[in-house]
Coordinates of C-alpha atoms in Angstrom, one line a residue:
M1 CA 55.4 74.8 59.5
L2 CA 56.0 78.5 60.2
Q3 CA 59.1 78.6 58.0
L4 CA 57.2 77.0 55.2
L5 CA 54.5 79.6 55.5
V6 CA 57.1 82.5 55.4
I7 CA 58.9 80.9 52.4
A8 CA 55.6 80.5 50.6
L9 CA 54.7 84.1 51.1
L10 CA 58.1 85.2 49.8
L11 CA 57.7 83.0 46.7
I12 CA 54.2 84.4 46.0
F13 CA 55.6 88.0 46.1
A14 CA 58.6 87.0 44.1
T15 CA 56.5 85.3 41.4
E16 CA 54.3 88.4 41.1
K17 CA 57.3 90.6 40.9
V18 CA 58.9 88.7 37.9
V19 CA 55.7 88.8 35.8
S20 CA 54.5 92.3 36.8
H21 CA 55.3 95.8 35.5
Q22 CA 56.4 94.8 32.0
E23 CA 55.7 98.1 30.3
S24 CA 55.1 98.2 26.5
G25 CA 56.9 101.5 25.8
E26 CA 58.4 104.6 27.2
W27 CA 56.8 105.9 30.4
S28 CA 54.8 109.1 30.0
C29 CA 52.7 110.9 32.6
E30 CA 50.7 114.1 32.5
S31 CA 49.6 114.7 36.1
D32 CA 47.3 117.4 37.3
S33 CA 49.1 119.5 39.8
E34 CA 45.9 120.7 41.5
I35 CA 44.7 117.3 42.7
H36 CA 45.1 116.2 46.3
V37 CA 43.5 114.3 49.2
M38 CA 42.6 116.3 52.3
A39 CA 42.9 114.7 55.8
D40 CA 41.1 117.0 58.3
Y41 CA 41.2 116.7 62.0
R42 CA 37.9 115.0 62.9
P43 CA 38.1 113.1 66.2
G44 CA 35.6 110.6 67.4
I45 CA 33.4 110.3 64.2
I46 CA 34.8 107.2 62.4
T47 CA 33.9 103.6 63.3
L48 CA 36.1 101.1 61.4
D49 CA 33.5 98.7 60.0
G50 CA 33.6 99.2 56.2
H51 CA 30.4 101.3 56.2
N52 CA 30.4 104.8 54.8
D53 CA 27.6 106.3 56.8
D54 CA 30.0 108.2 59.1
W55 CA 31.9 109.6 56.1
K56 CA 29.0 111.5 54.6
D57 CA 30.2 115.0 55.7
I58 CA 33.9 114.3 54.9
E59 CA 35.5 116.1 52.0
D60 CA 36.2 113.7 49.1
S61 CA 38.4 113.6 46.1
E62 CA 37.3 111.8 43.0
F63 CA 39.6 110.2 40.5
P64 CA 39.3 108.3 37.2
L65 CA 40.9 104.9 37.4
R66 CA 43.4 104.2 34.6
P67 CA 45.7 101.2 34.0
A68 CA 48.9 101.6 36.0
L69 CA 51.2 100.7 33.2
D70 CA 49.3 102.6 30.4
P71 CA 47.4 105.5 32.0
D72 CA 45.4 106.2 28.8
A73 CA 41.9 107.7 29.2
D74 CA 40.6 105.3 26.6
H75 CA 41.3 102.4 28.9
E76 CA 39.7 103.8 32.1
Y77 CA 37.7 101.6 34.5
D78 CA 34.3 102.0 33.0
A79 CA 32.1 101.4 36.0
G80 CA 32.9 104.8 37.6
K81 CA 35.5 106.8 39.4
M82 CA 37.1 106.2 42.7
I83 CA 36.3 108.4 45.7
V84 CA 39.0 108.8 48.2
K85 CA 38.5 110.3 51.7
A86 CA 40.8 110.7 54.6
V87 CA 40.7 112.1 58.2
H88 CA 42.8 111.9 61.4
D89 CA 42.0 112.2 65.1
G90 CA 45.4 113.3 66.2
R91 CA 46.5 109.7 66.8
D92 CA 45.3 107.6 63.8
M93 CA 44.8 108.2 60.1
Y94 CA 41.6 106.9 58.5
F95 CA 40.9 106.2 54.8
M96 CA 37.8 105.4 52.9
L97 CA 37.7 104.2 49.3
E98 CA 34.5 104.0 47.3
I99 CA 34.3 102.3 43.9
D100 CA 31.3 101.4 41.9
G101 CA 31.3 97.8 40.7
N102 CA 29.1 94.8 40.2
Y103 CA 29.5 92.3 43.0
A104 CA 32.2 89.7 42.5
Y105 CA 33.3 87.3 45.2
D106 CA 34.8 83.9 45.1
K107 CA 35.7 82.6 48.6
G108 CA 39.3 81.7 48.9
E109 CA 40.2 83.1 45.4
N110 CA 41.8 86.5 46.0
K111 CA 42.3 87.2 42.3
K112 CA 38.6 86.6 41.6
C113 CA 37.7 89.3 44.0
P114 CA 38.3 93.0 44.0
S115 CA 41.5 94.2 45.8
V116 CA 42.9 97.6 46.8
A117 CA 46.3 99.0 47.8
L118 CA 47.6 102.2 49.3
M119 CA 51.1 103.3 48.6
F120 CA 53.1 106.0 50.3
Q121 CA 56.5 107.6 49.7
I122 CA 59.0 106.9 52.5
G123 CA 62.4 107.7 51.0
D124 CA 63.1 111.1 49.6
Q125 CA 64.1 109.7 46.2
A126 CA 61.2 107.2 46.0
T127 CA 59.2 107.6 42.9
Y128 CA 55.6 106.6 42.1
H129 CA 56.7 105.1 38.9
N130 CA 58.4 101.7 39.4
M131 CA 57.3 101.5 43.0
G132 CA 60.2 103.4 44.5
G133 CA 62.4 103.4 41.5
C134 CA 65.6 101.7 42.8
K135 CA 67.6 100.4 39.9
E136 CA 68.9 97.3 41.6
G137 CA 67.6 93.9 40.6
T138 CA 66.2 91.1 42.7
D139 CA 69.7 89.7 43.4
S140 CA 71.2 93.1 44.4
C141 CA 68.5 95.1 46.1
T142 CA 69.2 95.6 49.8
S143 CA 68.3 98.3 52.4
K144 CA 71.8 99.7 51.8
A145 CA 71.9 99.6 48.0
C146 CA 68.3 101.1 47.7
R147 CA 68.5 103.5 50.6
G148 CA 66.2 106.5 49.9
F149 CA 63.9 104.6 47.5
E150 CA 61.6 103.0 50.0
V151 CA 57.8 103.0 49.6
D152 CA 55.2 101.7 52.1
I153 CA 52.3 99.6 50.8
M154 CA 49.1 98.3 52.4
H155 CA 47.4 95.6 50.2
F156 CA 44.0 94.2 51.0
S157 CA 42.8 91.1 49.0
I158 CA 39.3 90.1 50.2
G159 CA 39.0 86.5 49.1
N160 CA 39.1 85.3 52.7
A161 CA 37.8 88.4 54.4
I162 CA 34.3 88.5 55.8
P163 CA 32.6 91.8 55.1
G164 CA 32.4 94.2 58.0
R165 CA 35.0 92.3 60.0
L166 CA 38.4 93.7 60.9
Y167 CA 41.6 92.4 59.3
G168 CA 45.3 93.4 59.3
G169 CA 47.6 93.6 62.3
N170 CA 46.9 90.7 64.7
P171 CA 48.7 89.3 67.8
I172 CA 49.8 86.1 66.0
D173 CA 51.5 87.7 62.9
N174 CA 52.8 90.7 64.8
G175 CA 54.2 88.4 67.5
E176 CA 56.3 86.7 64.8
G177 CA 57.6 90.1 63.7
N178 CA 56.3 90.6 60.1
G179 CA 53.6 92.5 58.3
G180 CA 51.5 89.5 57.3
D181 CA 47.9 88.8 57.9
R182 CA 47.1 85.1 57.7
F183 CA 43.4 85.7 58.3
G184 CA 42.3 88.3 55.7
H185 CA 45.4 89.2 53.7
L186 CA 45.4 92.8 54.7
V187 CA 49.2 93.0 54.6
D188 CA 51.9 95.7 55.4
I189 CA 54.6 95.7 52.7
Y190 CA 57.6 97.8 51.8
A191 CA 59.3 98.0 48.4
W192 CA 62.2 99.5 46.5
N193 CA 60.8 98.6 43.1
P194 CA 58.3 96.1 41.7
H195 CA 60.8 93.3 41.8
C196 CA 62.0 94.0 45.4
R197 CA 58.8 93.9 47.5
Y198 CA 58.5 92.3 50.9
L199 CA 56.4 91.9 54.0
D200 CA 57.6 94.3 56.7
G201 CA 60.2 92.5 58.8
L202 CA 61.2 90.2 55.9
G203 CA 63.6 90.6 53.0
P204 CA 67.1 90.2 51.6
S205 CA 68.7 92.1 54.5
G206 CA 67.4 89.5 56.9
N207 CA 64.4 89.2 59.2
D208 CA 63.7 91.6 62.1
S209 CA 61.4 90.6 64.9
S210 CA 60.5 94.2 65.8
A211 CA 58.4 94.6 62.6
Q212 CA 54.6 94.4 62.6
N213 CA 51.5 95.2 60.7
D214 CA 50.1 98.5 61.8
W215 CA 47.1 98.6 59.5
H216 CA 43.5 97.6 60.1
G217 CA 40.6 97.6 57.7
A218 CA 37.3 96.3 56.6
W219 CA 35.2 96.1 53.4
W220 CA 31.5 96.3 52.4
H221 CA 29.3 96.3 49.4
S222 CA 26.1 98.4 49.1
S223 CA 24.0 95.5 47.9
F224 CA 24.3 93.7 51.3
T225 CA 21.0 93.5 53.2
T226 CA 22.2 92.3 56.5
Q227 CA 23.4 95.0 58.9
S228 CA 23.9 93.0 62.1
G229 CA 27.0 91.2 60.8
Y230 CA 28.1 88.3 58.6
V231 CA 29.9 85.1 59.4
E232 CA 32.0 82.9 57.1
E233 CA 29.0 80.5 56.5
D234 CA 27.1 83.4 54.9
S235 CA 29.5 83.5 51.9
P236 CA 29.1 84.7 49.2
Y237 CA 27.0 87.3 51.2
T238 CA 24.9 88.5 48.2
Q239 CA 24.1 87.5 44.6
D240 CA 27.0 87.6 42.1
G241 CA 26.8 90.4 39.6
K242 CA 24.6 92.7 41.7
K243 CA 25.1 96.4 41.0
G244 CA 26.4 98.5 43.8
T245 CA 29.5 100.2 45.4
Y246 CA 32.5 98.7 47.1
F247 CA 33.7 100.4 50.3
F248 CA 37.2 99.8 51.7
E249 CA 38.0 101.4 55.1
F250 CA 41.4 101.5 56.8
S251 CA 43.2 103.0 59.7
R252 CA 46.8 103.2 60.9
P253 CA 48.6 105.2 63.6
L254 CA 50.2 108.5 62.5
R255 CA 53.5 107.2 63.8
T256 CA 54.7 103.6 64.2
M257 CA 57.5 101.8 66.0
D258 CA 59.3 101.1 62.7
R259 CA 63.1 101.3 62.9
L260 CA 63.8 99.8 59.5
Q261 CA 62.5 102.5 57.1
Q262 CA 59.6 100.3 56.1
D263 CA 56.6 102.5 57.3
V264 CA 55.7 106.0 56.2
Q265 CA 55.5 108.3 59.2
F266 CA 52.6 110.9 59.1
T267 CA 53.2 114.3 60.6
L268 CA 50.4 116.8 61.4
G269 CA 50.6 119.9 59.2
S270 CA 53.0 118.2 56.7
P271 CA 51.9 116.6 53.4
A272 CA 52.6 113.0 52.5
K273 CA 52.7 111.5 49.1
M274 CA 50.3 108.7 48.2
S275 CA 48.7 106.6 45.5
V276 CA 45.8 104.1 45.4
A277 CA 45.5 101.0 43.3
F278 CA 42.5 98.9 42.4
W279 CA 42.2 95.3 40.9
Y280 CA 38.9 93.9 39.6
P281 CA 38.2 90.5 38.0
M282 CA 36.9 91.6 34.6
D283 CA 34.5 89.2 33.0
S284 CA 35.0 86.9 36.0
K285 CA 38.6 86.3 35.0
P286 CA 41.3 86.5 37.7
W287 CA 43.3 89.7 37.8
H288 CA 47.1 89.7 37.6
G289 CA 49.6 91.7 39.6
S290 CA 50.3 94.4 37.0
G291 CA 46.7 94.6 35.8
H292 CA 45.6 97.2 38.3
Y293 CA 44.1 100.6 37.9
T294 CA 45.5 103.7 39.8
I295 CA 44.1 107.1 40.6
N296 CA 47.0 109.0 39.0
C297 CA 50.2 108.4 37.1
D298 CA 52.2 110.2 39.8
W299 CA 52.2 110.8 43.6
I300 CA 49.2 112.7 45.0
P301 CA 49.6 115.0 47.9
L302 CA 47.9 113.9 51.1
D303 CA 47.4 117.1 53.1
I304 CA 47.3 116.3 56.8
S305 CA 45.8 119.2 58.8
S306 CA 47.2 120.2 62.1
G307 CA 45.2 120.1 65.4
S308 CA 42.2 121.8 63.9
S309 CA 40.5 121.7 60.6
S310 CA 38.4 124.3 58.7
S311 CA 35.4 122.1 59.0
L312 CA 35.9 121.6 62.7
T313 CA 36.6 125.3 63.2
T314 CA 33.5 126.3 61.2
S315 CA 31.4 123.9 63.3
T316 CA 32.9 125.2 66.5
V317 CA 32.3 128.8 65.5
K318 CA 28.8 128.0 64.4
G319 CA 28.0 126.3 67.7
S320 CA 29.6 129.1 69.6
S321 CA 27.6 131.7 67.6
D322 CA 24.4 129.8 68.2
G323 CA 25.1 129.6 71.9
T324 CA 25.9 133.3 72.1
S325 CA 22.7 134.2 70.2
I326 CA 20.6 132.2 72.6
S327 CA 22.3 133.8 75.6
A328 CA 21.8 137.2 74.2
I329 CA 18.1 136.6 73.6
V330 CA 17.6 135.3 77.1
M331 CA 19.5 138.3 78.6
S332 CA 17.4 140.7 76.5
M333 CA 14.2 139.2 77.8
I334 CA 15.4 139.4 81.4
S335 CA 16.4 143.0 80.9
L336 CA 13.0 143.8 79.3
V337 CA 11.2 142.3 82.3
V338 CA 13.3 144.1 84.8
S339 CA 12.9 147.4 83.0
G340 CA 9.2 147.0 82.9
F341 CA 9.1 146.2 86.6
I342 CA 11.1 149.3 87.4
A343 CA 9.0 151.5 85.2
Y344 CA 5.9 150.2 86.8
R345 CA 7.2 151.0 90.3
L346 CA 8.3 154.5 89.3
F347 CA 5.2 155.7 87.4
S348 CA 2.3 153.8 88.9
P349 CA 0.0 155.9 91.2
R350 CA 0.7 155.6 94.9
N351 CA -2.4 155.2 97.1
V352 CA -1.7 156.9 100.4
P353 CA -4.0 155.5 103.1
F354 CA -6.4 158.1 104.7
T355 CA -5.7 158.7 108.4
P356 CA -8.4 160.5 110.4
M357 CA -7.1 163.6 112.3
E358 CA -8.4 162.4 115.6
N359 CA -6.0 159.5 115.4
N360 CA -3.2 162.0 115.6
L361 CA -4.5 163.9 118.7

């Protein structure tokens, strides 16, 4: 049964690869060199639940969403832009994606529900265009032939995911040594190009039992009215077509146990290169693999701050200044009282008691 499941997953990926990324003309990209995503050091503030309340004070970057294969402004996603936020706590990276969109959910039908993906450069030669850019085909792409063209992908399809619940790496799939997620389809993938894309631990070079899914994530929609938590029986969770905003929240350790060049490794103080993709079932029609929007037509720098961030430093300095000011006021008041007491003792008239002369005789 397990072998059939693995084969089915590989066939799904292979089928999507064959029909995807058929570009109509020569690739052209005009990328803004000033855009980036900032990941400050903000420990202890994020709860991974799909809600955005704890992200209110985090710096955001806003991007128009344009078709990945034809990044023309005339074909932008018309419901709004995507907001991308990132932070780290010195151990884990956290990401929040916010996208306006009418509620669409069809239980068990991933392609009739919104979906998102994060992609990161691993190999030095890996390009955003063509998902790594290795020239080898499906019959010849291997870890040796495509060395240096690796990209890391996290893909979350929510058709079987309950809002607010965690999905991704789990003991069962990780125990079998692959990047799958049989519960919510929040999967960990690596690729060399659109036609050579595999779950971590699986692929043409053979399977490796040391691989695992290091990602966790949750999703939410602003039209939901229940805050205490949903269960599967509550599906579809709110009315179809309701206006609102989708929230997708993810985390992953800065460093992983990957030995196969299938995971990006984040380093404090060093930028990474990333992209974000978004699928949406337009007019209630299922989306297809290459029909996604992206935030840019090239890599976007992910600036990972070192052990302190400007916001944290500012907060610390402010707190320190406030404490110093209060201490100074208290000390000034104490000094004033002491000074007044000393002045009183020095300048107040001294009443010397009268002693009759006869008492001294």
